PDB file of C-alpha atoms and ligand atoms in Angstrom:
ATOM      1  CA  UNK T 210       0.000   0.000   0.000  1.00 84.00           C
ATOM      2  CA  UNK T 211       1.039   3.595  -0.588  1.00 88.00           C
ATOM      3  CA  UNK T 212      -0.400   7.106  -0.885  1.00 90.00           C
ATOM      4  CA  UNK T 213      -2.147   6.119  -4.101  1.00 86.00           C
ATOM      5  CA  UNK T 214      -4.017   3.220  -2.431  1.00 94.00           C
ATOM      6  CA  UNK T 215      -7.751   3.668  -2.752  1.00 97.00           C
ATOM      7  CA  UNK T 216     -11.062   3.007  -1.048  1.00 98.00           C
ATOM      8  CA  UNK T 217     -14.147   2.448  -3.186  1.00 98.00           C
ATOM      9  CA  UNK T 218     -17.000   4.903  -2.692  1.00 98.00           C
ATOM     10  CA  UNK T 219     -20.623   3.690  -2.795  1.00 98.00           C
ATOM     11  CA  UNK T 220     -20.934   4.702  -6.463  1.00 98.00           C
ATOM     12  CA  UNK T 221     -17.875   2.616  -7.431  1.00 98.00           C
ATOM     13  CA  UNK T 222     -15.464   5.568  -7.762  1.00 98.00           C
ATOM     14  CA  UNK T 223     -12.063   4.989  -6.159  1.00 98.00           C
ATOM     15  CA  UNK T 224     -10.576   7.598  -3.845  1.00 98.00           C
ATOM     16  CA  UNK T 225      -6.987   7.588  -2.545  1.00 98.00           C
ATOM     17  CA  UNK T 226      -7.444   7.100   1.201  1.00 98.00           C
ATOM     18  CA  UNK T 227      -4.657   9.571   2.011  1.00 98.00           C
ATOM     19  CA  UNK T 228      -4.645  13.040   0.493  1.00 98.00           C
ATOM     20  CA  UNK T 229      -3.256  16.515   0.986  1.00 98.00           C
ATOM     21  CA  UNK T 230      -5.432  19.289   2.428  1.00 98.00           C
ATOM     22  CA  UNK T 231      -4.672  22.862   1.411  1.00 98.00           C
ATOM     23  CA  UNK T 232      -6.705  24.954   3.861  1.00 98.00           C
ATOM     24  CA  UNK T 233      -4.708  28.037   4.940  1.00 96.00           C
ATOM     25  CA  UNK T 234      -2.047  27.430   2.315  1.00 95.00           C
ATOM     26  CA  UNK T 235      -1.363  30.930   0.992  1.00 93.00           C
ATOM     27  CA  UNK T 236      -2.019  31.531  -2.695  1.00 90.00           C
ATOM     28  CA  UNK T 237       1.691  32.213  -3.206  1.00 92.00           C
ATOM     29  CA  UNK T 238       2.685  28.851  -1.689  1.00 96.00           C
ATOM     30  CA  UNK T 239      -0.057  26.639  -3.081  1.00 97.00           C
ATOM     31  CA  UNK T 240       1.384  25.764  -6.475  1.00 97.00           C
ATOM     32  CA  UNK T 241       4.701  24.614  -5.020  1.00 97.00           C
ATOM     33  CA  UNK T 242       3.023  22.811  -2.108  1.00 98.00           C
ATOM     34  CA  UNK T 243       0.779  20.811  -4.439  1.00 98.00           C
ATOM     35  CA  UNK T 244       3.517  20.115  -6.995  1.00 98.00           C
ATOM     36  CA  UNK T 245       5.776  18.808  -4.224  1.00 98.00           C
ATOM     37  CA  UNK T 246       3.023  16.544  -2.938  1.00 98.00           C
ATOM     38  CA  UNK T 247       2.325  15.153  -6.415  1.00 98.00           C
ATOM     39  CA  UNK T 248       6.017  14.548  -6.946  1.00 97.00           C
ATOM     40  CA  UNK T 249       6.216  12.672  -3.628  1.00 97.00           C
ATOM     41  CA  UNK T 250       3.292  10.439  -4.641  1.00 97.00           C
ATOM     42  CA  UNK T 251       0.149  12.095  -3.270  1.00 98.00           C
ATOM     43  CA  UNK T 252      -2.743  11.562  -5.683  1.00 98.00           C
ATOM     44  CA  UNK T 253      -5.565  13.319  -3.834  1.00 98.00           C
ATOM     45  CA  UNK T 254      -5.845  17.057  -3.183  1.00 98.00           C
ATOM     46  CA  UNK T 255      -8.570  18.672  -1.059  1.00 98.00           C
ATOM     47  CA  UNK T 256      -9.382  22.333  -1.726  1.00 98.00           C
ATOM     48  CA  UNK T 257     -12.484  24.571  -1.513  1.00 98.00           C
ATOM     49  CA  UNK T 258     -13.703  27.829  -2.998  1.00 98.00           C
ATOM     50  CA  UNK T 259     -13.378  29.250   0.532  1.00 98.00           C
ATOM     51  CA  UNK T 260      -9.610  28.557   0.590  1.00 98.00           C
ATOM     52  CA  UNK T 261      -9.041  30.952  -2.329  1.00 97.00           C
ATOM     53  CA  UNK T 262      -6.337  28.768  -3.808  1.00 97.00           C
ATOM     54  CA  UNK T 263      -8.223  26.750  -6.430  1.00 98.00           C
ATOM     55  CA  UNK T 264      -6.458  28.617  -9.249  1.00 98.00           C
ATOM     56  CA  UNK T 265      -3.042  27.646  -7.906  1.00 98.00           C
ATOM     57  CA  UNK T 266      -4.125  24.048  -7.262  1.00 98.00           C
ATOM     58  CA  UNK T 267      -5.181  23.888 -10.926  1.00 98.00           C
ATOM     59  CA  UNK T 268      -1.858  25.312 -12.082  1.00 98.00           C
ATOM     60  CA  UNK T 269       0.039  22.713 -10.071  1.00 98.00           C
ATOM     61  CA  UNK T 270      -2.027  19.899 -11.585  1.00 97.00           C
ATOM     62  CA  UNK T 271      -1.431  21.129 -15.101  1.00 96.00           C
ATOM     63  CA  UNK T 272       2.292  21.667 -14.593  1.00 96.00           C
ATOM     64  CA  UNK T 273       2.967  18.412 -12.773  1.00 96.00           C
ATOM     65  CA  UNK T 274       3.993  15.334 -14.707  1.00 93.00           C
ATOM     66  CA  UNK T 275       1.111  13.314 -13.297  1.00 97.00           C
ATOM     67  CA  UNK T 276      -1.793  12.782 -15.723  1.00 97.00           C
ATOM     68  CA  UNK T 277      -5.028  14.518 -14.648  1.00 97.00           C
ATOM     69  CA  UNK T 278      -6.971  11.252 -14.474  1.00 97.00           C
ATOM     70  CA  UNK T 279      -4.543   9.893 -11.867  1.00 97.00           C
ATOM     71  CA  UNK T 280      -5.270  12.785  -9.495  1.00 98.00           C
ATOM     72  CA  UNK T 281      -8.385  12.955  -7.311  1.00 98.00           C
ATOM     73  CA  UNK T 282      -9.549  16.554  -6.815  1.00 98.00           C
ATOM     74  CA  UNK T 283     -12.078  17.648  -4.232  1.00 98.00           C
ATOM     75  CA  UNK T 284     -13.561  21.122  -3.977  1.00 98.00           C
ATOM     76  CA  UNK T 285     -16.518  22.506  -2.031  1.00 98.00           C
ATOM     77  CA  UNK T 286     -19.390  24.963  -2.296  1.00 98.00           C
ATOM     78  CA  UNK T 287     -19.107  27.649   0.403  1.00 98.00           C
ATOM     79  CA  UNK T 288     -21.963  28.814   2.627  1.00 97.00           C
ATOM     80  CA  UNK T 289     -22.748  32.058   0.806  1.00 97.00           C
ATOM     81  CA  UNK T 290     -22.804  30.163  -2.516  1.00 98.00           C
ATOM     82  CA  UNK T 291     -25.557  27.779  -1.446  1.00 98.00           C
ATOM     83  CA  UNK T 292     -29.057  27.310  -2.899  1.00 98.00           C
ATOM     84  CA  UNK T 293     -29.910  25.509  -6.185  1.00 98.00           C
ATOM     85  CA  UNK T 294     -29.094  28.163  -8.803  1.00 98.00           C
ATOM     86  CA  UNK T 295     -26.272  29.708  -6.757  1.00 98.00           C
ATOM     87  CA  UNK T 296     -24.529  26.344  -6.421  1.00 98.00           C
ATOM     88  CA  UNK T 297     -24.614  25.699 -10.163  1.00 98.00           C
ATOM     89  CA  UNK T 298     -22.934  29.093 -10.654  1.00 98.00           C
ATOM     90  CA  UNK T 299     -20.424  28.425  -7.846  1.00 98.00           C
ATOM     91  CA  UNK T 300     -19.501  25.112  -9.449  1.00 98.00           C
ATOM     92  CA  UNK T 301     -18.691  26.801 -12.781  1.00 98.00           C
ATOM     93  CA  UNK T 302     -16.633  29.397 -10.895  1.00 98.00           C
ATOM     94  CA  UNK T 303     -14.586  26.691  -9.181  1.00 98.00           C
ATOM     95  CA  UNK T 304     -14.079  24.788 -12.426  1.00 98.00           C
ATOM     96  CA  UNK T 305     -12.980  27.991 -14.151  1.00 98.00           C
ATOM     97  CA  UNK T 306     -10.446  28.729 -11.407  1.00 98.00           C
ATOM     98  CA  UNK T 307      -9.151  25.185 -11.382  1.00 98.00           C
ATOM     99  CA  UNK T 308      -9.201  25.136 -15.202  1.00 97.00           C
ATOM    100  CA  UNK T 309     -10.430  21.560 -15.151  1.00 97.00           C
ATOM    101  CA  UNK T 310     -13.091  19.725 -17.187  1.00 95.00           C
ATOM    102  CA  UNK T 311     -14.508  17.855 -14.200  1.00 98.00           C
ATOM    103  CA  UNK T 312     -14.205  17.552 -10.422  1.00 98.00           C
ATOM    104  CA  UNK T 313     -13.744  14.182  -8.761  1.00 98.00           C
ATOM    105  CA  UNK T 314     -15.635  15.029  -5.573  1.00 99.00           C
ATOM    106  CA  UNK T 315     -17.832  18.068  -4.966  1.00 99.00           C
ATOM    107  CA  UNK T 316     -18.889  18.698  -1.374  1.00 99.00           C
ATOM    108  CA  UNK T 317     -21.312  20.938   0.509  1.00 98.00           C
ATOM    109  CA  UNK T 318     -18.933  22.744   2.898  1.00 98.00           C
ATOM    110  CA  UNK T 319     -21.363  23.232   5.828  1.00 98.00           C
ATOM    111  CA  UNK T 320     -25.046  22.345   6.338  1.00 98.00           C
ATOM    112  CA  UNK T 321     -26.462  25.856   5.939  1.00 98.00           C
ATOM    113  CA  UNK T 322     -29.923  25.704   7.535  1.00 96.00           C
ATOM    114  CA  UNK T 323     -32.777  26.146   5.079  1.00 96.00           C
ATOM    115  CA  UNK T 324     -30.442  25.822   2.093  1.00 97.00           C
ATOM    116  CA  UNK T 325     -28.552  22.557   2.098  1.00 98.00           C
ATOM    117  CA  UNK T 326     -31.360  20.502   0.564  1.00 98.00           C
ATOM    118  CA  UNK T 327     -31.571  22.829  -2.462  1.00 98.00           C
ATOM    119  CA  UNK T 328     -27.781  22.841  -2.679  1.00 98.00           C
ATOM    120  CA  UNK T 329     -27.864  19.047  -2.710  1.00 98.00           C
ATOM    121  CA  UNK T 330     -30.310  19.020  -5.664  1.00 98.00           C
ATOM    122  CA  UNK T 331     -27.768  21.068  -7.601  1.00 98.00           C
ATOM    123  CA  UNK T 332     -25.007  18.599  -6.729  1.00 98.00           C
ATOM    124  CA  UNK T 333     -27.256  15.724  -7.839  1.00 98.00           C
ATOM    125  CA  UNK T 334     -27.819  17.436 -11.190  1.00 98.00           C
ATOM    126  CA  UNK T 335     -24.085  18.086 -11.637  1.00 98.00           C
ATOM    127  CA  UNK T 336     -23.484  14.402 -10.934  1.00 98.00           C
ATOM    128  CA  UNK T 337     -26.222  13.264 -13.329  1.00 98.00           C
ATOM    129  CA  UNK T 338     -24.721  15.431 -16.063  1.00 98.00           C
ATOM    130  CA  UNK T 339     -21.256  13.933 -15.543  1.00 98.00           C
ATOM    131  CA  UNK T 340     -19.655  17.175 -14.335  1.00 98.00           C
ATOM    132  CA  UNK T 341     -18.482  15.526 -11.092  1.00 98.00           C
ATOM    133  CA  UNK T 342     -17.575  11.906 -10.427  1.00 98.00           C
ATOM    134  CA  UNK T 343     -18.970  11.889  -6.895  1.00 99.00           C
ATOM    135  CA  UNK T 344     -20.886  14.149  -4.496  1.00 99.00           C
ATOM    136  CA  UNK T 345     -20.860  14.435  -0.748  1.00 99.00           C
ATOM    137  CA  UNK T 346     -21.133  16.676   2.279  1.00 99.00           C
ATOM    138  CA  UNK T 347     -19.014  18.101   5.085  1.00 98.00           C
ATOM    139  CA  UNK T 348     -19.831  18.790   8.695  1.00 98.00           C
ATOM    140  CA  UNK T 349     -23.140  16.929   8.613  1.00 98.00           C
ATOM    141  CA  UNK T 350     -24.200  15.413  11.918  1.00 98.00           C
ATOM    142  CA  UNK T 351     -26.613  12.477  11.944  1.00 98.00           C
ATOM    143  CA  UNK T 352     -29.639  14.794  12.101  1.00 98.00           C
ATOM    144  CA  UNK T 353     -28.474  16.750   9.017  1.00 98.00           C
ATOM    145  CA  UNK T 354     -28.006  13.488   7.106  1.00 98.00           C
ATOM    146  CA  UNK T 355     -31.455  12.284   8.205  1.00 98.00           C
ATOM    147  CA  UNK T 356     -32.960  15.519   6.951  1.00 98.00           C
ATOM    148  CA  UNK T 357     -31.015  15.403   3.667  1.00 98.00           C
ATOM    149  CA  UNK T 358     -31.984  11.795   3.006  1.00 97.00           C
ATOM    150  CA  UNK T 359     -35.691  12.674   3.320  1.00 96.00           C
ATOM    151  CA  UNK T 360     -35.532  14.427  -0.053  1.00 95.00           C
ATOM    152  CA  UNK T 361     -32.274  13.212  -1.628  1.00 98.00           C
ATOM    153  CA  UNK T 362     -32.301  10.963  -4.677  1.00 98.00           C
ATOM    154  CA  UNK T 363     -28.602  10.185  -4.235  1.00 98.00           C
ATOM    155  CA  UNK T 364     -26.930   9.386  -0.907  1.00 98.00           C
ATOM    156  CA  UNK T 365     -23.704  11.359  -0.282  1.00 98.00           C
ATOM    157  CA  UNK T 366     -20.642   9.165  -0.814  1.00 98.00           C
ATOM    158  CA  UNK T 367     -18.627  11.033   1.811  1.00 98.00           C
ATOM    159  CA  UNK T 368     -19.136  13.056   4.992  1.00 98.00           C
ATOM    160  CA  UNK T 369     -15.982  15.105   5.648  1.00 98.00           C
ATOM    161  CA  UNK T 370     -15.932  16.045   9.336  1.00 98.00           C
ATOM    162  CA  UNK T 371     -13.502  17.134  11.999  1.00 98.00           C
ATOM    163  CA  UNK T 372     -12.004  13.849  13.193  1.00 98.00           C
ATOM    164  CA  UNK T 373      -8.851  13.007  15.161  1.00 98.00           C
ATOM    165  CA  UNK T 374      -8.046  11.024  18.313  1.00 98.00           C
ATOM    166  CA  UNK T 375      -9.578  13.603  20.660  1.00 98.00           C
ATOM    167  CA  UNK T 376     -12.679  13.786  18.463  1.00 98.00           C
ATOM    168  CA  UNK T 377     -13.414  10.165  17.568  1.00 97.00           C
ATOM    169  CA  UNK T 378     -16.985  10.546  16.442  1.00 95.00           C
ATOM    170  CA  UNK T 379     -17.913   6.914  16.969  1.00 96.00           C
ATOM    171  CA  UNK T 380     -21.697   7.325  16.683  1.00 97.00           C
ATOM    172  CA  UNK T 381     -21.409   9.319  13.478  1.00 98.00           C
ATOM    173  CA  UNK T 382     -18.916   6.792  12.096  1.00 98.00           C
ATOM    174  CA  UNK T 383     -21.323   3.925  12.860  1.00 98.00           C
ATOM    175  CA  UNK T 384     -24.250   5.836  11.342  1.00 98.00           C
ATOM    176  CA  UNK T 385     -22.239   6.479   8.156  1.00 98.00           C
ATOM    177  CA  UNK T 386     -21.121   2.844   7.928  1.00 98.00           C
ATOM    178  CA  UNK T 387     -24.788   1.749   7.923  1.00 98.00           C
ATOM    179  CA  UNK T 388     -25.589   4.144   5.069  1.00 98.00           C
ATOM    180  CA  UNK T 389     -22.404   3.312   3.096  1.00 98.00           C
ATOM    181  CA  UNK T 390     -21.105   6.868   3.510  1.00 98.00           C
ATOM    182  CA  UNK T 391     -17.314   7.095   3.916  1.00 98.00           C
ATOM    183  CA  UNK T 392     -16.086   9.343   6.695  1.00 98.00           C
ATOM    184  CA  UNK T 393     -13.297  11.719   5.711  1.00 98.00           C
ATOM    185  CA  UNK T 394     -11.242  13.369   8.466  1.00 98.00           C
ATOM    186  CA  UNK T 395     -10.471  17.065   8.458  1.00 98.00           C
ATOM    187  CA  UNK T 396      -7.967  18.426  10.968  1.00 98.00           C
ATOM    188  CA  UNK T 397      -6.865  14.776  11.015  1.00 98.00           C
ATOM    189  CA  UNK T 398      -3.745  15.678  13.022  1.00 98.00           C
ATOM    190  CA  UNK T 399      -5.791  17.685  15.508  1.00 98.00           C
ATOM    191  CA  UNK T 400      -3.869  20.579  13.938  1.00 98.00           C
ATOM    192  CA  UNK T 401      -0.691  19.184  15.550  1.00 98.00           C
ATOM    193  CA  UNK T 402      -1.805  20.575  18.916  1.00 98.00           C
ATOM    194  CA  UNK T 403      -1.432  17.515  21.174  1.00 98.00           C
ATOM    195  CA  UNK T 404       1.433  15.446  19.794  1.00 98.00           C
ATOM    196  CA  UNK T 405       2.886  15.452  23.327  1.00 98.00           C
ATOM    197  CA  UNK T 406       0.007  13.383  24.756  1.00 98.00           C
ATOM    198  CA  UNK T 407       1.287  10.322  26.676  1.00 98.00           C
ATOM    199  CA  UNK T 408      -0.506   7.744  24.476  1.00 98.00           C
ATOM    200  CA  UNK T 409       0.900   9.234  21.289  1.00 98.00           C
ATOM    201  CA  UNK T 410       4.354   9.523  22.817  1.00 98.00           C
ATOM    202  CA  UNK T 411       4.374   5.900  23.965  1.00 98.00           C
ATOM    203  CA  UNK T 412       3.053   4.511  20.645  1.00 98.00           C
ATOM    204  CA  UNK T 413       5.546   6.698  18.855  1.00 98.00           C
ATOM    205  CA  UNK T 414       8.341   5.157  20.904  1.00 98.00           C
ATOM    206  CA  UNK T 415       6.979   1.615  20.422  1.00 98.00           C
ATOM    207  CA  UNK T 416       6.669   1.836  16.613  1.00 98.00           C
ATOM    208  CA  UNK T 417       9.575   4.231  15.970  1.00 98.00           C
ATOM    209  CA  UNK T 418       7.157   6.528  14.176  1.00 98.00           C
ATOM    210  CA  UNK T 419       6.228  10.160  14.799  1.00 98.00           C
ATOM    211  CA  UNK T 420       2.956  11.136  16.542  1.00 98.00           C
ATOM    212  CA  UNK T 421       1.652  12.409  13.181  1.00 98.00           C
ATOM    213  CA  UNK T 422       2.337   9.024  11.588  1.00 98.00           C
ATOM    214  CA  UNK T 423       0.679   7.188  14.499  1.00 98.00           C
ATOM    215  CA  UNK T 424      -2.461   9.316  14.137  1.00 98.00           C
ATOM    216  CA  UNK T 425      -2.658   8.927  10.361  1.00 98.00           C
ATOM    217  CA  UNK T 426      -2.184   5.160  10.692  1.00 98.00           C
ATOM    218  CA  UNK T 427      -5.012   4.993  13.275  1.00 98.00           C
ATOM    219  CA  UNK T 428      -7.303   6.791  10.823  1.00 98.00           C
ATOM    220  CA  UNK T 429      -6.342   4.529   7.909  1.00 98.00           C
ATOM    221  CA  UNK T 430      -6.933   1.385  10.003  1.00 98.00           C
ATOM    222  CA  UNK T 431     -10.389   2.724  10.935  1.00 98.00           C
ATOM    223  CA  UNK T 432     -11.199   2.994   7.211  1.00 98.00           C
ATOM    224  CA  UNK T 433     -11.285   6.782   7.371  1.00 98.00           C
ATOM    225  CA  UNK T 434     -10.152   8.965   4.456  1.00 98.00           C
ATOM    226  CA  UNK T 435      -7.555  11.421   5.759  1.00 98.00           C
ATOM    227  CA  UNK T 436      -6.138  14.654   4.317  1.00 98.00           C
ATOM    228  CA  UNK T 437      -3.362  16.082   6.550  1.00 98.00           C
ATOM    229  CA  UNK T 438      -2.133  19.492   5.459  1.00 98.00           C
ATOM    230  CA  UNK T 439       1.505  20.499   5.312  1.00 98.00           C
ATOM    231  CA  UNK T 440       3.319  23.051   3.205  1.00 98.00           C
ATOM    232  CA  UNK T 441       6.643  21.415   4.056  1.00 98.00           C
ATOM    233  CA  UNK T 442       8.157  18.712   1.875  1.00 98.00           C
ATOM    234  CA  UNK T 443       9.687  16.917   4.864  1.00 98.00           C
ATOM    235  CA  UNK T 444       6.356  16.696   6.689  1.00 98.00           C
ATOM    236  CA  UNK T 445       4.412  15.758   3.554  1.00 98.00           C
ATOM    237  CA  UNK T 446       6.864  12.864   3.155  1.00 98.00           C
ATOM    238  CA  UNK T 447       6.588  11.934   6.837  1.00 98.00           C
ATOM    239  CA  UNK T 448       2.781  11.929   6.610  1.00 98.00           C
ATOM    240  CA  UNK T 449       2.954   9.453   3.693  1.00 98.00           C
ATOM    241  CA  UNK T 450       5.310   7.023   5.382  1.00 98.00           C
ATOM    242  CA  UNK T 451       2.533   5.194   7.178  1.00 98.00           C
ATOM    243  CA  UNK T 452       2.222   2.017   5.122  1.00 97.00           C
ATOM    244  CA  UNK T 453       5.157   0.074   6.594  1.00 97.00           C
ATOM    245  CA  UNK T 454       3.801  -0.588  10.087  1.00 98.00           C
ATOM    246  CA  UNK T 455       0.597  -1.609  11.803  1.00 98.00           C
ATOM    247  CA  UNK T 456      -1.108  -0.663  15.064  1.00 98.00           C
ATOM    248  CA  UNK T 457      -2.238  -3.690  17.084  1.00 98.00           C
ATOM    249  CA  UNK T 458      -5.856  -3.996  18.293  1.00 98.00           C
ATOM    250  CA  UNK T 459      -4.594  -2.891  21.745  1.00 98.00           C
ATOM    251  CA  UNK T 460      -2.867   0.165  20.229  1.00 98.00           C
ATOM    252  CA  UNK T 461      -6.083   1.021  18.379  1.00 98.00           C
ATOM    253  CA  UNK T 462      -8.119   0.727  21.594  1.00 98.00           C
ATOM    254  CA  UNK T 463      -5.702   2.951  23.452  1.00 98.00           C
ATOM    255  CA  UNK T 464      -6.078   5.591  20.772  1.00 98.00           C
ATOM    256  CA  UNK T 465      -9.868   5.234  20.630  1.00 98.00           C
ATOM    257  CA  UNK T 466      -9.850   6.009  24.345  1.00 98.00           C
ATOM    258  CA  UNK T 467      -8.093   9.315  23.756  1.00 98.00           C
ATOM    259  CA  UNK T 468     -11.488  10.734  22.729  1.00 98.00           C
ATOM    260  CA  UNK T 469     -12.597  13.832  24.655  1.00 98.00           C
ATOM    261  CA  UNK T 470     -15.156  15.147  22.136  1.00 97.00           C
ATOM    262  CA  UNK T 471     -12.708  18.028  21.857  1.00 97.00           C
ATOM    263  CA  UNK T 472     -13.013  20.180  18.754  1.00 97.00           C
ATOM    264  CA  UNK T 473     -10.408  22.451  17.161  1.00 94.00           C
ATOM    265  CA  UNK T 474     -13.169  24.376  15.407  1.00 94.00           C
ATOM    266  CA  UNK T 475     -16.914  25.008  15.573  1.00 94.00           C
ATOM    267  CA  UNK T 476     -19.576  22.358  16.128  1.00 97.00           C
ATOM    268  CA  UNK T 477     -21.799  22.270  13.012  1.00 97.00           C
ATOM    269  CA  UNK T 478     -24.828  23.214  15.140  1.00 95.00           C
ATOM    270  CA  UNK T 479     -23.045  26.305  16.512  1.00 94.00           C
ATOM    271  CA  UNK T 480     -21.496  27.565  13.281  1.00 94.00           C
ATOM    272  CA  UNK T 481     -22.161  31.287  12.690  1.00 93.00           C
ATOM    273  CA  UNK T 482     -24.037  30.677   9.423  1.00 94.00           C
ATOM    274  CA  UNK T 483     -25.412  34.242   9.339  1.00 86.00           C
ATOM    275  CA  UNK T 484     -21.884  35.661   9.128  1.00 86.00           C
ATOM    276  CA  UNK T 485     -20.505  33.330   6.450  1.00 79.00           C
TER     277      UNK T 485
HETATM  278  N1  NAP F  18     -14.614  20.542   5.341  1.00 63.65           N
HETATM  279  C1  NAP F  18     -14.210  21.389   6.268  1.00 63.65           C
HETATM  280  O1  NAP F  18     -15.017  22.104   6.885  1.00 63.65           O
HETATM  281  C2  NAP F  18     -12.762  21.500   6.574  1.00 63.65           C
HETATM  282  C3  NAP F  18     -12.327  22.280   7.652  1.00 63.65           C
HETATM  283  C4  NAP F  18     -10.959  22.363   7.913  1.00 63.65           C
HETATM  284  C5  NAP F  18     -10.067  21.657   7.114  1.00 63.65           C
HETATM  285  N2  NAP F  18     -10.504  20.919   6.041  1.00 63.65           N
HETATM  286  C6  NAP F  18      -9.560  20.184   5.170  1.00 63.65           C
HETATM  287  O2  NAP F  18      -8.782  19.283   5.974  1.00 63.65           O
HETATM  288  C7  NAP F  18      -7.396  19.547   5.746  1.00 63.65           C
HETATM  289  C8  NAP F  18      -6.574  19.213   6.977  1.00 63.65           C
HETATM  290  O3  NAP F  18      -7.027  19.914   8.113  1.00 63.65           O
HETATM  291  P1  NAP F  18      -6.212  21.122   8.790  1.00 63.65           P
HETATM  292  O4  NAP F  18      -5.309  21.703   7.777  1.00 63.65           O
HETATM  293  O5  NAP F  18      -7.194  22.018   9.394  1.00 63.65           O
HETATM  294  O6  NAP F  18      -5.414  20.437   9.988  1.00 63.65           O
HETATM  295  P2  NAP F  18      -4.336  19.253  10.153  1.00 63.65           P
HETATM  296  O7  NAP F  18      -4.049  18.615   8.852  1.00 63.65           O
HETATM  297  O8  NAP F  18      -4.813  18.400  11.282  1.00 63.65           O
HETATM  298  O9  NAP F  18      -3.071  20.020  10.708  1.00 63.65           O
HETATM  299  C9  NAP F  18      -2.326  20.893   9.926  1.00 63.65           C
HETATM  300  C10 NAP F  18      -1.234  21.485  10.814  1.00 63.65           C
HETATM  301  O10 NAP F  18      -0.323  20.460  11.206  1.00 63.65           O
HETATM  302  C11 NAP F  18       1.007  20.793  10.810  1.00 63.65           C
HETATM  303  N3  NAP F  18       1.638  19.519  10.407  1.00 63.65           N
HETATM  304  C12 NAP F  18       1.356  18.758   9.332  1.00 63.65           C
HETATM  305  N4  NAP F  18       2.099  17.649   9.319  1.00 63.65           N
HETATM  306  C13 NAP F  18       2.882  17.695  10.415  1.00 63.65           C
HETATM  307  C14 NAP F  18       3.875  16.829  10.940  1.00 63.65           C
HETATM  308  N5  NAP F  18       4.186  15.685  10.341  1.00 63.65           N
HETATM  309  N6  NAP F  18       4.507  17.205  12.089  1.00 63.65           N
HETATM  310  C15 NAP F  18       4.190  18.378  12.720  1.00 63.65           C
HETATM  311  N7  NAP F  18       3.260  19.229  12.272  1.00 63.65           N
HETATM  312  C16 NAP F  18       2.600  18.896  11.125  1.00 63.65           C
HETATM  313  C17 NAP F  18       0.852  21.782   9.682  1.00 63.65           C
HETATM  314  O11 NAP F  18       1.929  22.702   9.628  1.00 63.65           O
HETATM  315  P3  NAP F  18       2.838  22.952   8.298  1.00 63.65           P
HETATM  316  O12 NAP F  18       1.919  23.231   7.149  1.00 63.65           O
HETATM  317  O13 NAP F  18       3.642  24.123   8.722  1.00 63.65           O
HETATM  318  O14 NAP F  18       3.637  21.699   8.119  1.00 63.65           O
HETATM  319  C18 NAP F  18      -0.416  22.536  10.117  1.00 63.65           C
HETATM  320  O15 NAP F  18      -0.098  23.531  11.081  1.00 63.65           O
HETATM  321  C19 NAP F  18      -7.395  21.037   5.387  1.00 63.65           C
HETATM  322  O16 NAP F  18      -6.164  21.457   4.830  1.00 63.65           O
HETATM  323  C20 NAP F  18      -8.574  21.107   4.463  1.00 63.65           C
HETATM  324  O17 NAP F  18      -8.244  20.609   3.184  1.00 63.65           O
HETATM  325  C21 NAP F  18     -11.842  20.836   5.781  1.00 63.65           C
END
């Protein structure tokens, strides 16, 4: 296995289980960051209209030596772009910035109350017309998914949520497994804020791997798609070197027990939707 190894989404499309996230990568750094990742072997890049770096992601894809069809590109519709007609326009805007013919995975960025069902209809139409290979959501809790599925014709293939050892959303993961929705982890490293925790330090010592590698491995073994962000070549490489060791069931349990329901960002029910 390596960074190109895939999971199969419910519609049959394959997604590399490990990718590179580019949130907060400055426009000026994005092209080099993405080109470095592609050169190292990453085949999955996660951006969003909100990140304001789609143009540079597109440039990196075009200038890299990797054929377009070997790269899995995700982008997202932001909160103030939601609604049926608005989303169709937002999609064209993203495609224009990326300078691509299609997107691999198009996601609703947050469940904007009163809008996300109309936004979803637009994603379904984009999918039916072959403009995107797969559609999904981000930051949907079980109740948002229940509500979406009341009117949806197509079930999201992915729910991208904040997920890391201190936020092991077991109930959401189980819910998604039942509906054949893959969980994708954002802030998968917990934004590198608790690498000094005793469990991570001891597993790091045991496996001769860094805390970042231990966390990424835990996510992969749970069947989670994970997209750690780094602008640094050395760390991008480190974050990929996770296929040459295995956490035991006891190691996995120890990490599962790190959960504190501790978020690095807003809970989807408390997001300031009016301001975004
Ligand atoms: N759907 C959503 O609502 C949503 C929200 C947030 C994020 N996301 C996506 O998820 C991706 C990842 O989340 P994130 O960027 O918030 O957090 P993250 O990947 O958990 O953490 C990124 C931080 O960790 C550092 N880092 C990376 N690898 C490291 C290593 N091996 N050792 C030490 N430090 C390391 C990075 O610094 P350097 O860059 O300096 O290396 C950066 O400060 C985003 O980039 C974005 O694509 C989605």
